[in-house]
Amino acid sequence: MAKTNIHTISAFAAALGLIVAAGLGVAPGEAAAQIAKNVAAKSPWGPTDEIGTLNMMTDDSRFDVLKQISGGKVYDLGVDLFVGMPICCGAFGDPTFQIFMTHAPSRGDPAKELLSYSGDGVTMYTHTGTHIDALNHFGLHGKIWNEVSASDDLGVRGWTKSGVDKYPPIVARGILIDVAKSKNLVHLPSSYAITVADLKDALRKQGSTLRPGDVVLVRTGLMTLWPDQAKYRLLDEAGLSLEAAQWLVEGQKAMLLGGDNLGVESLPSPNPDNFVPVHSYLLVERGVSLMEAMWLEDLSKDQVYEFLFIASPLKFRGGTASPIRPLAISIQRK
Amino acid sequence: MAKTNIHTISAFAAALGLIVAAGLGVAPGEAAAQIAKNVAAKSPWGPTDEIGTLNMMTDDSRFDVLKQISGGKVYDLGVDLFVGMPICCGAFGDPTFQIFMTHAPSRGDPAKELLSYSGDGVTMYTHTGTHIDALNHFGLHGKIWNEVSASDDLGVRGWTKSGVDKYPPIVARGILIDVAKSKNLVHLPSSYAITVADLKDALRKQGSTLRPGDVVLVRTGLMTLWPDQAKYRLLDEAGLSLEAAQWLVEGQKAMLLGGDNLGVESLPSPNPDNFVPVHSYLLVERGVSLMEAMWLEDLSKDQVYEFLFIASPLKFRGGTASPIRPLAISIQRK
Amino acid sequence: MAKTNIHTISAFAAALGLIVAAGLGVAPGEAAAQIAKNVAAKSPWGPTDEIGTLNMMTDDSRFDVLKQISGGKVYDLGVDLFVGMPICCGAFGDPTFQIFMTHAPSRGDPAKELLSYSGDGVTMYTHTGTHIDALNHFGLHGKIWNEVSASDDLGVRGWTKSGVDKYPPIVARGILIDVAKSKNLVHLPSSYAITVADLKDALRKQGSTLRPGDVVLVRTGLMTLWPDQAKYRLLDEAGLSLEAAQWLVEGQKAMLLGGDNLGVESLPSPNPDNFVPVHSYLLVERGVSLMEAMWLEDLSKDQVYEFLFIASPLKFRGGTASPIRPLAISIQRK
Amino acid sequence: MAKTNIHTISAFAAALGLIVAAGLGVAPGEAAAQIAKNVAAKSPWGPTDEIGTLNMMTDDSRFDVLKQISGGKVYDLGVDLFVGMPICCGAFGDPTFQIFMTHAPSRGDPAKELLSYSGDGVTMYTHTGTHIDALNHFGLHGKIWNEVSASDDLGVRGWTKSGVDKYPPIVARGILIDVAKSKNLVHLPSSYAITVADLKDALRKQGSTLRPGDVVLVRTGLMTLWPDQAKYRLLDEAGLSLEAAQWLVEGQKAMLLGGDNLGVESLPSPNPDNFVPVHSYLLVERGVSLMEAMWLEDLSKDQVYEFLFIASPLKFRGGTASPIRPLAISIQRK
């Protein structure tokens, strides 16, 4: 019964190929070293803050984007949840998606029964399908966002702080950055690390402008591989570099990031000590939540780059994530 | 190992007090007999329809209400999901809500670890917390909505038709009918069956008008008892009478009904042969889905009776329900 | 999200009536105070011991009882596991027993299929049905048996020490002490605390003699209430007093104790600070494991008081318990 | 949402490589065709029989072997159950093994709490680790052993007939046939199909004689690959041929078969219409249950070929299997 600590998680991640083996890997580099401090940050929204940058939402910010709605077509950014679907973390021991019936019409001759009752249960990792990671999903040195420590606020069923139950509904301006299309690729190649230049290029080609408080969705094209478990996988996925993540949240003041891949960031990690350096930077140091496995194909096809973004996470008390089915509705470009 | 058939379900429901014991109960009456035909209906939207009245939504219907948004305040109509929460159906053998950790920071001295990883899984009945019932939740004589039969379309993991995975995101005009407030009650008394007159009275007092395609939310006030398991319960809950349900969907062309109680309808059932006659009438005969355990307290307090209603069910493939966290945003009254 | 600590567990237990409210309850008394030291003990079997008194078993001890077998009739001491069965700890938030199908023959006309495949999964609290508690089930002041501390040996999936996976198969001389029969009762009254005199009386009437290393099964008769959830319950069950437990393990050198009730000991606890004082005394201070919800009715009816006892716990790695289906085979009385 | 029928299961099995692709595969052959009739058999033990050949056990048969016990050493034939363990059927959508804590000592300073409470739940496929398949695990044309049909006796939670809850404790003479050792191999090669001659050779070398009613355990040596998920797998495992299975149960009157591999039989199946022809022959046509993933290494090393065999399946109501931890105790060879 392994204790979950840095040694086992690092060894685990190394065995799975989620980090580049020490010695062979790209050194994290000075740039990265200057981005990530590797300590949990104190929130600028005060000692009771549990939601980080989602504090940027206000009635005004929401009304501003709601007033710009330009049509009634709704884009569905969530995937189906089904037995046999790709999951990020089966190799980490997390449960696969299970749906099972608890009530069903009788066999034989159901016409003889008046009422035919069907019911079902599910078991799943909270990070299943399209989902949002809460700030308590990762910590650094035993502390999550806002310097909350495991010894004070972690119980057997989860954290008392920064769980997904604390998350407000998300209603904000959304931007799709279609990196795959910008590069004329069906999908980015394995392990490709999206650069700041890639993001700027795509935005320029799209004619989109980022604004503080935006929900930024980055398209790698990897959903074209969905739901092939062997191809749509965490191991060597294309995704954001740490520099690109920094540019979005520090430079452009993005409120929330999402991707159509399983882990948002490029993997394996170039940092042998941290198998998900973009996660820890965003969640623990910047208070920025992440959305993963998003269905961005329809937005891409219709070239809808700016939109009202809506997501409404289930309030699993203490939960480190919730499956979501986000929506996008186009707004006037301005 | 009980087979699930009419005999066992009826016996079960009787044992639980969900139907009035034969002989003692109120006879279903002629009115009821004329409302419910007790056979699965063919859909007016054609042989491939799986979503019933949700077909009333169009880009135009959505844009029409989206244009009326009058502010940026978002009402959260969903409850928390937590260990020990009230559930409708534990007595029917359905699983209680479970959240459990699969990764957690190490004990002892977590400061020694760089990355502190938390993850969790959930097990739950799909009808847990605020949720939407899909049309396959009930059938009559082995057939669900649109005459789909269990022998053709029911597999071990669920129905291939009318599962919640087929549901579109719901974006429509919503109306709160605050029956408890209309009657100056904290909550309606046990087993109270809301009448057509009750609904009309409340609408008149509120100054609200129903329109075809509306999402109609009926407030009993029972959420004031949440989350007391002993009090917030299915057994003898106040809710809609069959006549009131008929008036809403046949008379007023409501698209979707919801309530702040566990089962929408008044229980126990007056019909000894059917422990949930409003469910079977709506789901199987009218193609109308239901939402349950909705948090309507904030709308009631702020007297927000008309609003943009948004809900985005998780697409559990084949699922008879999905937990949801619906949103309401006020619109101009007109 | 409650942290599980003394305050919440005590409050929880008090709310459930598992401890007598302070002031009204029987004072634990000096006798009790002298029995339980309330600190985790160091094992006499050395610093690596994880199984406590089960170390008393040897090839010789086993062969000795195996040679005494007097017939081929096998007594089944385990109960069925089924949806809706009584469980000890639903009120503590533990999962109810669930079995669900993952494969099943097709509906419609299964004669058309060659192979009809059925499969199923289960979800359960490890303390479900007849089961054995491992030494890691309880600790005192954060330490379990043999002074093993949570900070060193507790991971997210369980303890690395004294889990049920470390348990050997149990093959030993077993004794039934039929207290209910000795008192001419169908079952002992609510909350009855079995005394040392009760045990001695029953043994004398039976003509049984305890020997060091015995598995001692105490019959309260409560299985006559099984499986009525409302009656077969933890809350106010008859069971061992702390003094009786001490007499069995310190005085008589019993190796393992079992009962036909849900928690072996008399409840509610007379000690307002400890809702299961017999558990903590046996598991943490004496290294004695416990078996609960045992089916002793057939042994009682046939007056089989001495027997070969066999139990083979599943090796759930780190598990605090395992369901078991123990067996008894009569031996020559001597 | 796939219906589970012959088409999908066959296609599934083909995709997983569990059957040799039609056209390329070895034809099942006349011998096989004469062994398997492909219809569910009527039990010779009468219309109410649910356990098949386990009816061969009697008080006399048990006492006979119990009297032959020659020592007190107990062999443990069960494997550990742990997160990440190999399972047969993840690719079929069955749940992986999960253990999760529901109670744990507090973090921070647990010394401050008196009672430190640990508890845990499990979720698993019933065919996990060392386990026994019940007769309802497979059927032919919708009928299981004793011509029991799904339309009569299959409910949503499982079969009402031939579930593992109906199984008696198993106490019988056991024989190890060490095929790997007989061939001087660490383990048999991939997909090797054990022949009748192989079994006879091994028995001759061991000096063992089979008797009616024996529990026969066949060692392939594959447990030397445990618990490597990539190597200890169903896909291409060595195991019994249909002819060898027939020889054991029809020729030698074995009561129960077991193996140290995941599926007892050689895979992939030579029969393109049936991915587990030995399972269906044994369970559905002969009423013989199977045990899988047995730990036979210690028996092999000590050359213990004849023994008292004890297994005590958990009585999951309706269950198609139960994890078991079987025991062996050596007997006098005669």
Short mmCIF file of C-alpha atoms in Angstrom, two decimals, chain A residues 31-285:
data_model
loop_
_atom_site.label_atom_id
_atom_site.label_comp_id
_atom_site.label_asym_id
_atom_site.label_seq_id
_atom_site.Cartn_x
_atom_site.Cartn_y
_atom_site.Cartn_z
CA ALA A 31 13.10 30.68 -18.18
CA ALA A 32 11.01 27.98 -16.55
CA ALA A 33 12.91 28.36 -13.32
CA GLN A 34 11.96 32.01 -13.28
CA ILE A 35 8.31 31.31 -13.97
CA ALA A 36 7.58 28.69 -11.35
CA LYS A 37 8.55 29.43 -7.78
CA ASN A 38 7.43 26.01 -6.56
CA VAL A 39 5.66 27.33 -3.52
CA ALA A 40 1.98 27.80 -2.91
CA ALA A 41 0.98 31.42 -3.37
CA LYS A 42 -1.04 33.68 -1.12
CA SER A 43 -4.19 34.88 -2.85
CA PRO A 44 -4.50 38.55 -3.79
CA TRP A 45 -8.22 38.15 -3.00
CA GLY A 46 -7.50 37.64 0.66
CA PRO A 47 -7.07 34.90 3.21
CA THR A 48 -10.49 33.34 2.69
CA ASP A 49 -10.21 33.03 -1.07
CA GLU A 50 -10.74 29.50 -2.43
CA ILE A 51 -11.41 30.13 -6.12
CA GLY A 52 -8.49 32.18 -7.35
CA THR A 53 -8.95 34.06 -10.60
CA LEU A 54 -12.61 33.16 -10.81
CA ASN A 55 -12.95 36.17 -8.52
CA MET A 56 -12.57 38.23 -11.67
CA MET A 57 -16.20 37.50 -12.52
CA THR A 58 -18.74 40.10 -11.42
CA ASP A 59 -22.32 40.91 -12.29
CA ASP A 60 -20.96 43.58 -14.56
CA SER A 61 -18.47 41.32 -16.32
CA ARG A 62 -21.21 38.78 -16.92
CA PHE A 63 -23.79 41.28 -18.08
CA ASP A 64 -21.25 42.80 -20.43
CA VAL A 65 -20.79 39.58 -22.34
CA LEU A 66 -24.43 38.50 -22.06
CA LYS A 67 -25.42 41.71 -23.86
CA GLN A 68 -23.22 40.81 -26.81
CA ILE A 69 -24.93 37.51 -27.65
CA SER A 70 -25.46 37.38 -31.39
CA GLY A 71 -27.58 34.28 -31.93
CA GLY A 72 -29.32 31.29 -30.42
CA LYS A 73 -27.07 28.48 -31.58
CA VAL A 74 -25.52 26.66 -28.63
CA TYR A 75 -22.20 24.88 -28.97
CA ASP A 76 -21.82 21.82 -26.78
CA LEU A 77 -18.24 21.56 -25.53
CA GLY A 78 -18.66 18.32 -23.56
CA VAL A 79 -18.03 14.73 -24.51
CA ASP A 80 -20.12 11.65 -23.75
CA LEU A 81 -19.33 9.57 -20.68
CA PHE A 82 -19.41 5.87 -21.41
CA VAL A 83 -17.93 2.52 -20.45
CA GLY A 84 -14.63 2.15 -22.21
CA MET A 85 -14.03 5.88 -22.72
CA PRO A 86 -10.47 7.24 -22.56
CA ILE A 87 -9.50 8.42 -19.09
CA CYS A 88 -6.42 10.24 -18.05
CA CYS A 89 -5.46 8.27 -15.05
CA GLY A 90 -6.25 4.59 -15.11
CA ALA A 91 -2.52 3.93 -14.87
CA PHE A 92 -2.47 5.98 -11.66
CA GLY A 93 -5.04 3.61 -10.21
CA ASP A 94 -8.07 5.83 -10.63
CA PRO A 95 -11.41 4.20 -11.41
CA THR A 96 -12.62 3.79 -14.95
CA PHE A 97 -16.03 5.14 -15.88
CA GLN A 98 -18.80 2.77 -14.83
CA ILE A 99 -22.52 3.09 -15.32
CA PHE A 100 -24.66 0.27 -13.99
CA MET A 101 -28.38 -0.33 -13.72
CA THR A 102 -30.11 -0.52 -10.36
CA HIS A 103 -33.62 -0.87 -11.75
CA ALA A 104 -34.78 -2.18 -15.11
CA PRO A 105 -37.97 -3.46 -16.68
CA SER A 106 -38.48 -7.14 -16.13
CA ARG A 107 -37.31 -9.66 -18.67
CA GLY A 108 -39.68 -12.23 -20.02
CA ASP A 109 -42.91 -10.41 -20.72
CA PRO A 110 -42.61 -6.82 -19.53
CA ALA A 111 -45.97 -6.03 -21.13
CA LYS A 112 -47.46 -7.68 -18.06
CA GLU A 113 -46.07 -5.01 -15.78
CA LEU A 114 -47.68 -1.59 -15.59
CA LEU A 115 -44.72 0.50 -14.57
CA SER A 116 -41.30 -0.22 -16.07
CA TYR A 117 -38.71 1.39 -13.87
CA SER A 118 -35.11 2.06 -14.95
CA GLY A 119 -32.42 3.55 -12.75
CA ASP A 120 -28.65 3.58 -12.74
CA GLY A 121 -25.57 4.47 -10.79
CA VAL A 122 -22.16 5.71 -11.84
CA THR A 123 -18.66 5.35 -10.48
CA MET A 124 -15.98 7.57 -11.91
CA TYR A 125 -12.83 9.52 -11.29
CA THR A 126 -13.96 13.14 -10.91
CA HIS A 127 -11.53 14.01 -13.72
CA THR A 128 -13.53 12.06 -16.30
CA GLY A 129 -14.55 13.34 -19.70
CA THR A 130 -14.74 17.09 -20.11
CA HIS A 131 -14.02 18.43 -16.63
CA ILE A 132 -12.70 21.28 -14.55
CA ASP A 133 -9.80 20.89 -12.12
CA ALA A 134 -10.32 22.69 -8.84
CA LEU A 135 -7.47 24.52 -7.13
CA ASN A 136 -7.07 21.74 -4.55
CA HIS A 137 -6.08 19.23 -7.26
CA PHE A 138 -2.41 20.01 -6.77
CA GLY A 139 -0.30 21.57 -4.08
CA LEU A 140 3.37 22.25 -3.54
CA HIS A 141 5.10 21.03 -0.42
CA GLY A 142 1.78 20.02 1.13
CA LYS A 143 0.07 23.37 0.57
CA ILE A 144 -2.56 24.26 -2.03
CA TRP A 145 -3.56 27.69 -3.31
CA ASN A 146 -3.63 30.40 -0.69
CA GLU A 147 -1.16 28.54 1.51
CA VAL A 148 -3.77 26.11 2.77
CA SER A 149 -2.04 23.13 4.33
CA ALA A 150 -3.02 19.50 4.29
CA SER A 151 -2.58 19.23 8.03
CA ASP A 152 -5.23 21.88 8.63
CA ASP A 153 -7.74 21.35 5.86
CA LEU A 154 -7.56 17.86 4.43
CA GLY A 155 -9.95 15.22 5.70
CA VAL A 156 -10.49 11.66 4.62
CA ARG A 157 -13.17 12.61 2.10
CA GLY A 158 -11.31 15.61 0.72
CA TRP A 159 -10.19 19.15 1.31
CA THR A 160 -12.35 21.61 3.21
CA LYS A 161 -10.90 24.41 1.08
CA SER A 162 -10.91 25.14 -2.64
CA GLY A 163 -13.04 22.13 -3.52
CA VAL A 164 -15.15 22.31 -6.65
CA ASP A 165 -18.20 22.85 -4.42
CA LYS A 166 -16.90 26.35 -3.79
CA TYR A 167 -16.86 27.20 -7.50
CA PRO A 168 -19.34 29.68 -8.87
CA PRO A 169 -21.07 29.00 -12.16
CA ILE A 170 -18.80 30.29 -14.88
CA VAL A 171 -20.32 32.89 -17.20
CA ALA A 172 -17.69 34.87 -19.07
CA ARG A 173 -16.26 35.88 -22.42
CA GLY A 174 -14.60 32.91 -24.08
CA ILE A 175 -11.92 32.78 -26.75
CA LEU A 176 -10.88 29.83 -28.83
CA ILE A 177 -7.21 29.87 -29.89
CA ASP A 178 -7.14 27.36 -32.72
CA VAL A 179 -3.45 26.46 -32.81
CA ALA A 180 -3.96 23.34 -34.91
CA LYS A 181 -5.81 25.29 -37.60
CA SER A 182 -3.30 28.12 -37.47
CA LYS A 183 -0.61 25.57 -38.31
CA ASN A 184 -2.77 23.79 -40.89
CA LEU A 185 -2.56 20.56 -38.94
CA VAL A 186 -5.23 18.02 -38.10
CA HIS A 187 -3.61 17.92 -34.70
CA LEU A 188 -0.34 18.98 -33.18
CA PRO A 189 2.38 16.32 -33.11
CA SER A 190 3.12 14.22 -30.04
CA SER A 191 4.51 16.16 -27.10
CA TYR A 192 4.49 19.44 -29.01
CA ALA A 193 4.89 22.35 -26.59
CA ILE A 194 2.84 25.33 -27.71
CA THR A 195 4.86 28.55 -27.59
CA VAL A 196 3.87 32.14 -26.98
CA ALA A 197 4.53 32.77 -30.67
CA ASP A 198 2.11 30.00 -31.62
CA LEU A 199 -0.63 31.64 -29.57
CA LYS A 200 0.07 35.08 -31.01
CA ASP A 201 0.11 33.72 -34.55
CA ALA A 202 -3.19 31.96 -34.12
CA LEU A 203 -4.82 35.00 -32.51
CA ARG A 204 -3.57 37.22 -35.32
CA LYS A 205 -4.86 34.91 -38.03
CA GLN A 206 -8.21 34.63 -36.28
CA GLY A 207 -8.40 38.35 -35.68
CA SER A 208 -9.10 37.75 -32.00
CA THR A 209 -8.05 39.88 -29.09
CA LEU A 210 -7.68 38.61 -25.55
CA ARG A 211 -9.11 40.62 -22.68
CA PRO A 212 -8.60 40.34 -18.94
CA GLY A 213 -11.02 37.84 -17.46
CA ASP A 214 -11.35 35.72 -20.59
CA VAL A 215 -11.84 31.99 -20.62
CA VAL A 216 -9.18 30.83 -23.07
CA LEU A 217 -9.63 27.51 -24.86
CA VAL A 218 -6.63 26.18 -26.73
CA ARG A 219 -7.23 23.74 -29.57
CA THR A 220 -4.56 21.16 -30.31
CA GLY A 221 -6.84 19.12 -32.59
CA LEU A 222 -6.32 16.03 -30.43
CA MET A 223 -10.07 15.51 -30.14
CA THR A 224 -9.90 14.23 -33.71
CA LEU A 225 -8.41 11.11 -32.09
CA TRP A 226 -11.24 10.74 -29.57
CA PRO A 227 -12.32 8.21 -28.30
CA ASP A 228 -9.46 5.96 -29.29
CA GLN A 229 -7.91 5.02 -25.94
CA ALA A 230 -4.60 4.15 -27.54
CA LYS A 231 -4.26 7.50 -29.29
CA TYR A 232 -6.09 10.01 -27.12
CA ARG A 233 -3.80 9.78 -24.16
CA LEU A 234 -1.94 11.76 -21.54
CA LEU A 235 1.47 10.22 -22.05
CA ASP A 236 2.85 12.29 -24.90
CA GLU A 237 0.17 14.82 -25.59
CA ALA A 238 0.73 18.18 -27.24
CA GLY A 239 -0.18 21.12 -25.05
CA LEU A 240 0.87 24.37 -23.49
CA SER A 241 4.45 25.12 -22.54
CA LEU A 242 5.01 26.79 -19.21
CA GLU A 243 5.96 30.01 -21.00
CA ALA A 244 2.74 30.01 -23.00
CA ALA A 245 0.72 29.40 -19.85
CA GLN A 246 2.51 32.27 -18.16
CA TRP A 247 1.86 34.60 -21.10
CA LEU A 248 -1.85 33.81 -20.98
CA VAL A 249 -2.36 34.30 -17.27
CA GLU A 250 0.25 36.84 -16.28
CA GLY A 251 0.50 38.70 -19.55
CA GLN A 252 -3.06 38.59 -20.79
CA LYS A 253 -4.88 38.10 -17.49
CA ALA A 254 -6.86 35.09 -18.65
CA MET A 255 -9.23 33.92 -15.92
CA LEU A 256 -9.54 30.26 -16.85
CA LEU A 257 -7.77 27.97 -19.31
CA GLY A 258 -9.07 24.95 -21.16
CA GLY A 259 -7.91 22.51 -23.77
CA ASP A 260 -9.09 19.70 -25.98
CA ASN A 261 -6.37 17.40 -24.66
CA LEU A 262 -6.34 15.36 -21.45
CA GLY A 263 -3.96 17.52 -19.47
CA VAL A 264 -3.80 21.01 -21.06
CA GLU A 265 0.00 20.95 -20.93
CA SER A 266 2.65 19.35 -23.14
CA LEU A 267 3.81 15.99 -21.82
CA PRO A 268 6.08 14.38 -20.84
CA SER A 269 7.25 17.07 -18.51
CA PRO A 270 10.71 18.51 -19.17
CA ASN A 271 11.12 18.78 -15.40
CA PRO A 272 12.26 15.52 -13.81
CA ASP A 273 11.04 16.69 -10.41
CA ASN A 274 7.53 17.63 -11.48
CA PHE A 275 5.45 15.63 -13.91
CA VAL A 276 2.87 18.41 -14.39
CA PRO A 277 4.68 21.73 -14.06
CA VAL A 278 1.99 23.73 -15.86
CA HIS A 279 -0.68 22.35 -13.54
CA SER A 280 1.23 23.25 -10.43
CA TYR A 281 2.16 26.69 -11.75
CA LEU A 282 -1.43 27.53 -12.68
CA LEU A 283 -3.33 25.93 -9.81
CA VAL A 284 -0.98 26.49 -6.90
CA GLU A 285 0.96 29.59 -7.86
#
